[in-house]
PDB file of C-alpha atoms in Angstrom:
ATOM      1  CA  UNK A   1      12.442  22.986 -18.498  1.00 42.00           C
ATOM      2  CA  UNK A   2      13.245  26.660 -18.931  1.00 44.00           C
ATOM      3  CA  UNK A   3      11.241  28.797 -16.545  1.00 46.00           C
ATOM      4  CA  UNK A   4      10.086  32.366 -17.065  1.00 49.00           C
ATOM      5  CA  UNK A   5      12.729  34.873 -16.003  1.00 46.00           C
ATOM      6  CA  UNK A   6      12.219  37.999 -13.965  1.00 43.00           C
ATOM      7  CA  UNK A   7      13.067  40.844 -16.309  1.00 44.00           C
ATOM      8  CA  UNK A   8      16.676  42.084 -16.014  1.00 41.00           C
ATOM      9  CA  UNK A   9      17.476  45.549 -14.719  1.00 37.00           C
ATOM     10  CA  UNK A  10      18.959  46.479 -18.096  1.00 38.00           C
ATOM     11  CA  UNK A  11      15.523  46.163 -19.751  1.00 41.00           C
ATOM     12  CA  UNK A  12      13.111  49.085 -19.829  1.00 41.00           C
ATOM     13  CA  UNK A  13      11.094  49.332 -16.632  1.00 42.00           C
ATOM     14  CA  UNK A  14       7.600  47.827 -16.796  1.00 44.00           C
ATOM     15  CA  UNK A  15       4.534  49.599 -15.486  1.00 48.00           C
ATOM     16  CA  UNK A  16       4.438  47.336 -12.421  1.00 56.00           C
ATOM     17  CA  UNK A  17       6.975  45.330 -10.436  1.00 66.00           C
ATOM     18  CA  UNK A  18       4.919  42.191 -11.034  1.00 73.00           C
ATOM     19  CA  UNK A  19       5.450  42.299 -14.814  1.00 83.00           C
ATOM     20  CA  UNK A  20       8.247  39.823 -15.641  1.00 89.00           C
ATOM     21  CA  UNK A  21       9.973  39.599 -18.995  1.00 89.00           C
ATOM     22  CA  UNK A  22       8.617  36.459 -20.661  1.00 92.00           C
ATOM     23  CA  UNK A  23       9.083  37.518 -24.280  1.00 90.00           C
ATOM     24  CA  UNK A  24      11.566  34.699 -24.965  1.00 92.00           C
ATOM     25  CA  UNK A  25       9.194  32.122 -23.523  1.00 93.00           C
ATOM     26  CA  UNK A  26       6.330  33.373 -25.681  1.00 92.00           C
ATOM     27  CA  UNK A  27       8.515  33.160 -28.800  1.00 91.00           C
ATOM     28  CA  UNK A  28       9.344  29.554 -27.912  1.00 92.00           C
ATOM     29  CA  UNK A  29       5.675  28.765 -27.283  1.00 92.00           C
ATOM     30  CA  UNK A  30       4.751  30.177 -30.695  1.00 89.00           C
ATOM     31  CA  UNK A  31       7.256  27.865 -32.368  1.00 90.00           C
ATOM     32  CA  UNK A  32       6.312  24.662 -30.546  1.00 90.00           C
ATOM     33  CA  UNK A  33       3.696  22.162 -31.719  1.00 91.00           C
ATOM     34  CA  UNK A  34       0.843  21.316 -29.377  1.00 90.00           C
ATOM     35  CA  UNK A  35       1.971  18.890 -26.712  1.00 91.00           C
ATOM     36  CA  UNK A  36       3.402  18.492 -23.230  1.00 92.00           C
ATOM     37  CA  UNK A  37       6.435  20.724 -23.749  1.00 93.00           C
ATOM     38  CA  UNK A  38       4.309  23.620 -24.990  1.00 92.00           C
ATOM     39  CA  UNK A  39       1.801  23.213 -22.151  1.00 93.00           C
ATOM     40  CA  UNK A  40       4.565  23.061 -19.517  1.00 93.00           C
ATOM     41  CA  UNK A  41       6.108  26.252 -20.858  1.00 93.00           C
ATOM     42  CA  UNK A  42       2.721  27.976 -20.748  1.00 93.00           C
ATOM     43  CA  UNK A  43       2.340  26.925 -17.119  1.00 93.00           C
ATOM     44  CA  UNK A  44       5.757  28.445 -16.337  1.00 94.00           C
ATOM     45  CA  UNK A  45       4.617  31.730 -17.856  1.00 94.00           C
ATOM     46  CA  UNK A  46       1.339  31.620 -15.915  1.00 94.00           C
ATOM     47  CA  UNK A  47       3.239  31.150 -12.649  1.00 94.00           C
ATOM     48  CA  UNK A  48       5.498  34.079 -13.490  1.00 94.00           C
ATOM     49  CA  UNK A  49       2.511  36.393 -14.039  1.00 95.00           C
ATOM     50  CA  UNK A  50       0.399  35.206 -11.096  1.00 94.00           C
ATOM     51  CA  UNK A  51       1.358  38.211  -8.894  1.00 94.00           C
ATOM     52  CA  UNK A  52      -0.058  40.519 -11.549  1.00 93.00           C
ATOM     53  CA  UNK A  53      -3.360  38.603 -11.626  1.00 93.00           C
ATOM     54  CA  UNK A  54      -3.516  38.633  -7.814  1.00 93.00           C
ATOM     55  CA  UNK A  55      -2.984  42.398  -7.794  1.00 93.00           C
ATOM     56  CA  UNK A  56      -5.886  42.869 -10.190  1.00 92.00           C
ATOM     57  CA  UNK A  57      -8.098  40.602  -8.071  1.00 91.00           C
ATOM     58  CA  UNK A  58      -7.492  42.768  -4.992  1.00 90.00           C
ATOM     59  CA  UNK A  59      -8.863  45.787  -6.867  1.00 88.00           C
ATOM     60  CA  UNK A  60     -12.303  44.143  -6.769  1.00 85.00           C
ATOM     61  CA  UNK A  61     -12.368  43.317  -3.061  1.00 81.00           C
ATOM     62  CA  UNK A  62     -15.220  44.416  -0.783  1.00 72.00           C
ATOM     63  CA  UNK A  63     -17.824  43.857  -3.495  1.00 71.00           C
ATOM     64  CA  UNK A  64     -19.496  40.810  -1.994  1.00 67.00           C
ATOM     65  CA  UNK A  65     -17.139  38.122  -3.306  1.00 75.00           C
ATOM     66  CA  UNK A  66     -14.519  36.249  -1.276  1.00 81.00           C
ATOM     67  CA  UNK A  67     -10.843  37.084  -1.964  1.00 86.00           C
ATOM     68  CA  UNK A  68     -10.062  33.467  -2.830  1.00 89.00           C
ATOM     69  CA  UNK A  69     -12.875  33.272  -5.400  1.00 87.00           C
ATOM     70  CA  UNK A  70     -11.709  36.550  -6.940  1.00 89.00           C
ATOM     71  CA  UNK A  71      -8.186  35.164  -7.137  1.00 92.00           C
ATOM     72  CA  UNK A  72      -9.395  32.017  -8.879  1.00 92.00           C
ATOM     73  CA  UNK A  73     -11.372  34.027 -11.437  1.00 91.00           C
ATOM     74  CA  UNK A  74      -8.362  36.251 -12.112  1.00 93.00           C
ATOM     75  CA  UNK A  75      -6.214  33.143 -12.658  1.00 94.00           C
ATOM     76  CA  UNK A  76      -8.719  31.869 -15.214  1.00 93.00           C
ATOM     77  CA  UNK A  77      -8.343  35.159 -17.070  1.00 92.00           C
ATOM     78  CA  UNK A  78      -4.550  34.892 -16.892  1.00 94.00           C
ATOM     79  CA  UNK A  79      -4.561  31.360 -18.317  1.00 93.00           C
ATOM     80  CA  UNK A  80      -6.757  32.546 -21.184  1.00 92.00           C
ATOM     81  CA  UNK A  81      -4.429  35.473 -21.844  1.00 93.00           C
ATOM     82  CA  UNK A  82      -1.324  33.252 -21.938  1.00 93.00           C
ATOM     83  CA  UNK A  83      -3.023  30.803 -24.277  1.00 91.00           C
ATOM     84  CA  UNK A  84      -4.349  33.433 -26.690  1.00 91.00           C
ATOM     85  CA  UNK A  85      -1.445  35.897 -26.725  1.00 92.00           C
ATOM     86  CA  UNK A  86       0.284  36.291 -30.092  1.00 89.00           C
ATOM     87  CA  UNK A  87       3.741  37.922 -29.733  1.00 88.00           C
ATOM     88  CA  UNK A  88       3.954  38.528 -33.499  1.00 87.00           C
ATOM     89  CA  UNK A  89       1.325  41.241 -33.175  1.00 84.00           C
ATOM     90  CA  UNK A  90       3.944  43.449 -31.550  1.00 80.00           C
ATOM     91  CA  UNK A  91       2.176  44.433 -28.331  1.00 84.00           C
ATOM     92  CA  UNK A  92       3.572  43.657 -24.884  1.00 89.00           C
ATOM     93  CA  UNK A  93       1.935  40.777 -23.045  1.00 92.00           C
ATOM     94  CA  UNK A  94       0.970  43.001 -20.121  1.00 91.00           C
ATOM     95  CA  UNK A  95      -1.085  45.280 -22.362  1.00 90.00           C
ATOM     96  CA  UNK A  96      -3.021  42.220 -23.511  1.00 90.00           C
ATOM     97  CA  UNK A  97      -3.203  40.338 -20.210  1.00 92.00           C
ATOM     98  CA  UNK A  98      -4.452  43.138 -17.952  1.00 92.00           C
ATOM     99  CA  UNK A  99      -7.704  43.846 -19.843  1.00 92.00           C
ATOM    100  CA  UNK A 100      -8.225  40.107 -20.311  1.00 92.00           C
ATOM    101  CA  UNK A 101      -7.978  39.423 -16.561  1.00 93.00           C
ATOM    102  CA  UNK A 102     -10.061  42.493 -15.662  1.00 91.00           C
ATOM    103  CA  UNK A 103     -12.696  41.461 -18.177  1.00 88.00           C
ATOM    104  CA  UNK A 104     -12.862  37.957 -16.717  1.00 89.00           C
ATOM    105  CA  UNK A 105     -13.402  39.318 -13.201  1.00 89.00           C
ATOM    106  CA  UNK A 106     -16.058  41.776 -14.369  1.00 83.00           C
ATOM    107  CA  UNK A 107     -17.791  39.011 -16.305  1.00 81.00           C
ATOM    108  CA  UNK A 108     -17.850  36.929 -13.129  1.00 82.00           C
ATOM    109  CA  UNK A 109     -19.620  39.712 -11.246  1.00 75.00           C
ATOM    110  CA  UNK A 110     -22.032  40.274 -14.128  1.00 68.00           C
ATOM    111  CA  UNK A 111     -22.976  36.632 -14.633  1.00 65.00           C
ATOM    112  CA  UNK A 112     -22.707  35.067 -11.185  1.00 64.00           C
ATOM    113  CA  UNK A 113     -23.067  37.644  -8.432  1.00 61.00           C
ATOM    114  CA  UNK A 114     -26.581  38.980  -9.016  1.00 61.00           C
ATOM    115  CA  UNK A 115     -29.285  37.363  -6.920  1.00 60.00           C
ATOM    116  CA  UNK A 116     -31.772  37.975  -9.741  1.00 62.00           C
ATOM    117  CA  UNK A 117     -31.345  38.339 -13.470  1.00 63.00           C
ATOM    118  CA  UNK A 118     -30.723  41.994 -14.238  1.00 67.00           C
ATOM    119  CA  UNK A 119     -30.479  43.363 -17.804  1.00 76.00           C
ATOM    120  CA  UNK A 120     -26.914  44.122 -18.844  1.00 76.00           C
ATOM    121  CA  UNK A 121     -27.790  47.766 -19.451  1.00 85.00           C
ATOM    122  CA  UNK A 122     -28.858  48.150 -15.815  1.00 81.00           C
ATOM    123  CA  UNK A 123     -25.651  46.476 -14.660  1.00 76.00           C
ATOM    124  CA  UNK A 124     -23.614  48.909 -16.748  1.00 84.00           C
ATOM    125  CA  UNK A 125     -25.553  51.879 -15.363  1.00 86.00           C
ATOM    126  CA  UNK A 126     -24.842  50.613 -11.845  1.00 82.00           C
ATOM    127  CA  UNK A 127     -21.121  50.397 -12.552  1.00 81.00           C
ATOM    128  CA  UNK A 128     -20.997  53.897 -14.037  1.00 88.00           C
ATOM    129  CA  UNK A 129     -22.893  55.401 -11.110  1.00 88.00           C
ATOM    130  CA  UNK A 130     -20.735  53.542  -8.585  1.00 80.00           C
ATOM    131  CA  UNK A 131     -17.530  54.801 -10.215  1.00 83.00           C
ATOM    132  CA  UNK A 132     -18.878  58.347 -10.391  1.00 86.00           C
ATOM    133  CA  UNK A 133     -19.787  58.323  -6.686  1.00 83.00           C
ATOM    134  CA  UNK A 134     -16.236  57.223  -5.869  1.00 77.00           C
ATOM    135  CA  UNK A 135     -14.782  59.959  -8.093  1.00 81.00           C
ATOM    136  CA  UNK A 136     -16.968  62.682  -6.601  1.00 83.00           C
ATOM    137  CA  UNK A 137     -16.491  61.646  -2.981  1.00 78.00           C
ATOM    138  CA  UNK A 138     -12.963  62.782  -2.208  1.00 67.00           C
ATOM    139  CA  UNK A 139     -13.021  62.345   1.556  1.00 57.00           C
ATOM    140  CA  UNK A 140     -15.249  60.773   4.254  1.00 57.00           C
ATOM    141  CA  UNK A 141     -16.512  64.250   5.125  1.00 58.00           C
ATOM    142  CA  UNK A 142     -17.786  64.971   1.638  1.00 63.00           C
ATOM    143  CA  UNK A 143     -21.521  64.894   1.113  1.00 73.00           C
ATOM    144  CA  UNK A 144     -22.881  62.215  -1.143  1.00 79.00           C
ATOM    145  CA  UNK A 145     -23.160  63.516  -4.715  1.00 86.00           C
ATOM    146  CA  UNK A 146     -26.647  64.317  -5.927  1.00 89.00           C
ATOM    147  CA  UNK A 147     -28.341  62.758  -8.929  1.00 91.00           C
ATOM    148  CA  UNK A 148     -27.661  65.969 -10.834  1.00 91.00           C
ATOM    149  CA  UNK A 149     -23.963  65.865  -9.884  1.00 90.00           C
ATOM    150  CA  UNK A 150     -23.591  62.290 -11.097  1.00 91.00           C
ATOM    151  CA  UNK A 151     -25.480  63.008 -14.327  1.00 92.00           C
ATOM    152  CA  UNK A 152     -23.213  65.995 -15.051  1.00 92.00           C
ATOM    153  CA  UNK A 153     -20.073  63.987 -14.233  1.00 91.00           C
ATOM    154  CA  UNK A 154     -20.976  60.987 -16.403  1.00 91.00           C
ATOM    155  CA  UNK A 155     -23.044  62.545 -19.174  1.00 93.00           C
ATOM    156  CA  UNK A 156     -25.920  60.244 -18.231  1.00 92.00           C
ATOM    157  CA  UNK A 157     -29.524  61.324 -17.957  1.00 93.00           C
ATOM    158  CA  UNK A 158     -30.890  61.767 -14.452  1.00 91.00           C
ATOM    159  CA  UNK A 159     -33.344  58.937 -15.137  1.00 92.00           C
ATOM    160  CA  UNK A 160     -30.474  56.552 -15.937  1.00 91.00           C
ATOM    161  CA  UNK A 161     -28.640  57.702 -12.817  1.00 90.00           C
ATOM    162  CA  UNK A 162     -31.671  56.824 -10.695  1.00 90.00           C
ATOM    163  CA  UNK A 163     -31.839  53.378 -12.303  1.00 88.00           C
ATOM    164  CA  UNK A 164     -28.141  52.838 -11.581  1.00 85.00           C
ATOM    165  CA  UNK A 165     -28.497  54.013  -7.979  1.00 84.00           C
ATOM    166  CA  UNK A 166     -31.384  51.634  -7.409  1.00 80.00           C
ATOM    167  CA  UNK A 167     -29.358  48.769  -8.884  1.00 77.00           C
ATOM    168  CA  UNK A 168     -26.500  49.473  -6.459  1.00 71.00           C
ATOM    169  CA  UNK A 169     -28.766  48.420  -3.608  1.00 63.00           C
ATOM    170  CA  UNK A 170     -30.121  45.435  -5.527  1.00 63.00           C
ATOM    171  CA  UNK A 171     -26.898  43.490  -6.107  1.00 60.00           C
ATOM    172  CA  UNK A 172     -27.830  40.814  -3.592  1.00 60.00           C
ATOM    173  CA  UNK A 173     -31.270  39.561  -2.647  1.00 62.00           C
ATOM    174  CA  UNK A 174     -32.435  40.031   0.938  1.00 63.00           C
ATOM    175  CA  UNK A 175     -33.674  37.008   2.853  1.00 67.00           C
ATOM    176  CA  UNK A 176     -37.327  37.147   3.886  1.00 68.00           C
ATOM    177  CA  UNK A 177     -36.148  35.986   7.318  1.00 70.00           C
ATOM    178  CA  UNK A 178     -33.898  39.024   7.702  1.00 68.00           C
ATOM    179  CA  UNK A 179     -34.820  41.118  10.739  1.00 68.00           C
ATOM    180  CA  UNK A 180     -36.046  44.611   9.950  1.00 67.00           C
ATOM    181  CA  UNK A 181     -33.756  47.468  10.870  1.00 67.00           C
ATOM    182  CA  UNK A 182     -34.554  48.713  14.343  1.00 63.00           C
ATOM    183  CA  UNK A 183     -36.768  45.723  15.180  1.00 62.00           C
ATOM    184  CA  UNK A 184     -35.854  44.281  18.581  1.00 65.00           C
ATOM    185  CA  UNK A 185     -38.629  41.698  18.710  1.00 65.00           C
ATOM    186  CA  UNK A 186     -37.471  39.504  15.835  1.00 65.00           C
ATOM    187  CA  UNK A 187     -39.936  41.107  13.403  1.00 71.00           C
ATOM    188  CA  UNK A 188     -38.735  39.987   9.960  1.00 74.00           C
ATOM    189  CA  UNK A 189     -39.367  41.083   6.409  1.00 67.00           C
ATOM    190  CA  UNK A 190     -41.671  38.120   5.827  1.00 71.00           C
ATOM    191  CA  UNK A 191     -43.965  39.461   8.567  1.00 72.00           C
ATOM    192  CA  UNK A 192     -44.683  42.552   6.456  1.00 72.00           C
ATOM    193  CA  UNK A 193     -45.948  40.582   3.468  1.00 73.00           C
ATOM    194  CA  UNK A 194     -49.629  40.063   2.898  1.00 70.00           C
ATOM    195  CA  UNK A 195     -51.298  36.751   2.181  1.00 69.00           C
ATOM    196  CA  UNK A 196     -54.067  35.661  -0.147  1.00 70.00           C
ATOM    197  CA  UNK A 197     -57.510  36.420   1.240  1.00 69.00           C
ATOM    198  CA  UNK A 198     -59.893  33.625   0.314  1.00 69.00           C
ATOM    199  CA  UNK A 199     -62.912  35.856   0.855  1.00 75.00           C
ATOM    200  CA  UNK A 200     -61.881  38.053  -2.095  1.00 76.00           C
ATOM    201  CA  UNK A 201     -62.388  35.173  -4.506  1.00 77.00           C
ATOM    202  CA  UNK A 202     -65.715  34.407  -2.905  1.00 78.00           C
ATOM    203  CA  UNK A 203     -66.870  38.001  -3.391  1.00 81.00           C
ATOM    204  CA  UNK A 204     -65.876  37.896  -7.054  1.00 79.00           C
ATOM    205  CA  UNK A 205     -67.749  34.653  -7.584  1.00 79.00           C
ATOM    206  CA  UNK A 206     -70.824  35.959  -5.805  1.00 81.00           C
ATOM    207  CA  UNK A 207     -70.936  39.166  -7.833  1.00 85.00           C
ATOM    208  CA  UNK A 208     -70.474  37.206 -11.062  1.00 84.00           C
ATOM    209  CA  UNK A 209     -73.330  34.887 -10.090  1.00 85.00           C
ATOM    210  CA  UNK A 210     -75.904  37.555  -9.223  1.00 87.00           C
ATOM    211  CA  UNK A 211     -76.989  38.487 -12.787  1.00 88.00           C
ATOM    212  CA  UNK A 212     -77.157  34.798 -13.730  1.00 87.00           C
ATOM    213  CA  UNK A 213     -79.458  34.080 -10.794  1.00 88.00           C
ATOM    214  CA  UNK A 214     -81.764  36.944 -11.777  1.00 88.00           C
ATOM    215  CA  UNK A 215     -82.197  35.406 -15.231  1.00 89.00           C
ATOM    216  CA  UNK A 216     -83.375  32.038 -13.818  1.00 90.00           C
ATOM    217  CA  UNK A 217     -87.077  31.072 -13.892  1.00 91.00           C
ATOM    218  CA  UNK A 218     -88.754  31.904 -10.590  1.00 92.00           C
ATOM    219  CA  UNK A 219     -89.232  28.264  -9.540  1.00 92.00           C
ATOM    220  CA  UNK A 220     -85.556  27.303 -10.058  1.00 92.00           C
ATOM    221  CA  UNK A 221     -84.417  30.468  -8.313  1.00 90.00           C
ATOM    222  CA  UNK A 222     -86.647  29.727  -5.288  1.00 93.00           C
ATOM    223  CA  UNK A 223     -85.512  26.084  -5.114  1.00 93.00           C
ATOM    224  CA  UNK A 224     -81.870  27.155  -4.985  1.00 92.00           C
ATOM    225  CA  UNK A 225     -82.696  29.747  -2.322  1.00 91.00           C
ATOM    226  CA  UNK A 226     -84.464  27.173  -0.128  1.00 93.00           C
ATOM    227  CA  UNK A 227     -81.724  24.579  -0.582  1.00 91.00           C
ATOM    228  CA  UNK A 228     -78.591  26.684  -0.189  1.00 89.00           C
ATOM    229  CA  UNK A 229     -79.682  29.688   1.852  1.00 88.00           C
ATOM    230  CA  UNK A 230     -82.414  28.208   4.034  1.00 91.00           C
ATOM    231  CA  UNK A 231     -80.780  24.758   4.286  1.00 90.00           C
ATOM    232  CA  UNK A 232     -84.061  22.983   3.418  1.00 92.00           C
ATOM    233  CA  UNK A 233     -83.906  19.281   2.521  1.00 93.00           C
ATOM    234  CA  UNK A 234     -84.793  18.111  -0.963  1.00 93.00           C
ATOM    235  CA  UNK A 235     -87.770  16.142   0.386  1.00 92.00           C
ATOM    236  CA  UNK A 236     -89.274  19.224   2.093  1.00 93.00           C
ATOM    237  CA  UNK A 237     -88.721  21.286  -1.071  1.00 93.00           C
ATOM    238  CA  UNK A 238     -90.452  18.537  -3.082  1.00 93.00           C
ATOM    239  CA  UNK A 239     -93.462  18.593  -0.731  1.00 93.00           C
ATOM    240  CA  UNK A 240     -93.657  22.376  -0.985  1.00 91.00           C
ATOM    241  CA  UNK A 241     -93.768  22.350  -4.812  1.00 92.00           C
ATOM    242  CA  UNK A 242     -95.762  19.129  -5.139  1.00 93.00           C
ATOM    243  CA  UNK A 243     -93.087  17.333  -7.127  1.00 93.00           C
ATOM    244  CA  UNK A 244     -90.885  14.316  -6.481  1.00 93.00           C
ATOM    245  CA  UNK A 245     -87.606  14.509  -4.608  1.00 92.00           C
ATOM    246  CA  UNK A 246     -85.866  13.077  -7.701  1.00 94.00           C
ATOM    247  CA  UNK A 247     -87.282  15.942  -9.750  1.00 93.00           C
ATOM    248  CA  UNK A 248     -85.928  18.466  -7.225  1.00 92.00           C
ATOM    249  CA  UNK A 249     -82.504  16.813  -7.385  1.00 93.00           C
ATOM    250  CA  UNK A 250     -82.452  16.986 -11.191  1.00 93.00           C
ATOM    251  CA  UNK A 251     -83.551  20.644 -11.174  1.00 93.00           C
ATOM    252  CA  UNK A 252     -80.817  21.612  -8.710  1.00 93.00           C
ATOM    253  CA  UNK A 253     -78.112  19.752 -10.667  1.00 93.00           C
ATOM    254  CA  UNK A 254     -79.232  21.151 -14.006  1.00 92.00           C
ATOM    255  CA  UNK A 255     -79.554  24.722 -12.715  1.00 91.00           C
ATOM    256  CA  UNK A 256     -76.138  24.671 -10.991  1.00 91.00           C
ATOM    257  CA  UNK A 257     -74.508  23.333 -14.168  1.00 91.00           C
ATOM    258  CA  UNK A 258     -76.129  26.099 -16.199  1.00 88.00           C
ATOM    259  CA  UNK A 259     -74.977  28.771 -13.770  1.00 88.00           C
ATOM    260  CA  UNK A 260     -71.443  27.386 -13.847  1.00 86.00           C
ATOM    261  CA  UNK A 261     -71.370  27.562 -17.635  1.00 86.00           C
ATOM    262  CA  UNK A 262     -72.664  31.135 -17.684  1.00 84.00           C
ATOM    263  CA  UNK A 263     -70.179  32.352 -15.072  1.00 80.00           C
ATOM    264  CA  UNK A 264     -67.333  30.584 -16.899  1.00 77.00           C
ATOM    265  CA  UNK A 265     -68.317  32.105 -20.223  1.00 75.00           C
ATOM    266  CA  UNK A 266     -68.488  35.556 -18.650  1.00 68.00           C
ATOM    267  CA  UNK A 267     -65.036  35.159 -17.062  1.00 63.00           C
ATOM    268  CA  UNK A 268     -63.505  34.056 -20.395  1.00 59.00           C
TER     269      UNK A 268
END
């Protein structure tokens, strides 16, 4: 099987040393029917261009992804470029492959590296702000560029710059168990979060119930007061009003059901 050849010295110099001359291989691929021979030749071309893909992958290091994963993503982009390249269009393979590989890596960051779903527009603002900060910071001693500086450099509005700056710090989610900066006692982010207060719901229910209670007939209102606030038994309430205990039970059940309906209707 013919393998891809490193480009001879007599050929024009490519933009990078890792750009071999595989034009003959691509012409052969274009003329072959689908099958093992065509696939093997494509694999030879992919191997020849792997150093180029690896170089591109290194340009995205230190962004939260492992070097090996970046390399694998770049190789996926290279395989796609080799498969889709059409030499008859007249452009050099490198001019087609580089943006294809770069696009694959950027797509990986966009689709897989955010801890939460972030709108694409916000992701693009983040990338523009990040690039501008790198352009405007020429040395470690330089001050960080201001929002106004970045807006002037990029043509963005200051509001969009602020959105992009906020997104830079939101690329990865922070664990609730993460210790707070400067905390020596193990105080974590989760310790700063509040919890549901059951008494709040009770206050809401009580305030919703008050006007309904005021609309009750005096006898029903007094029976509920004796039963639920004074903890009187149904038999003692019955003796007090001269009615049967069964009657007291029915009054309490009926009145509570009515109050529940009124409170529910008010909440809806």
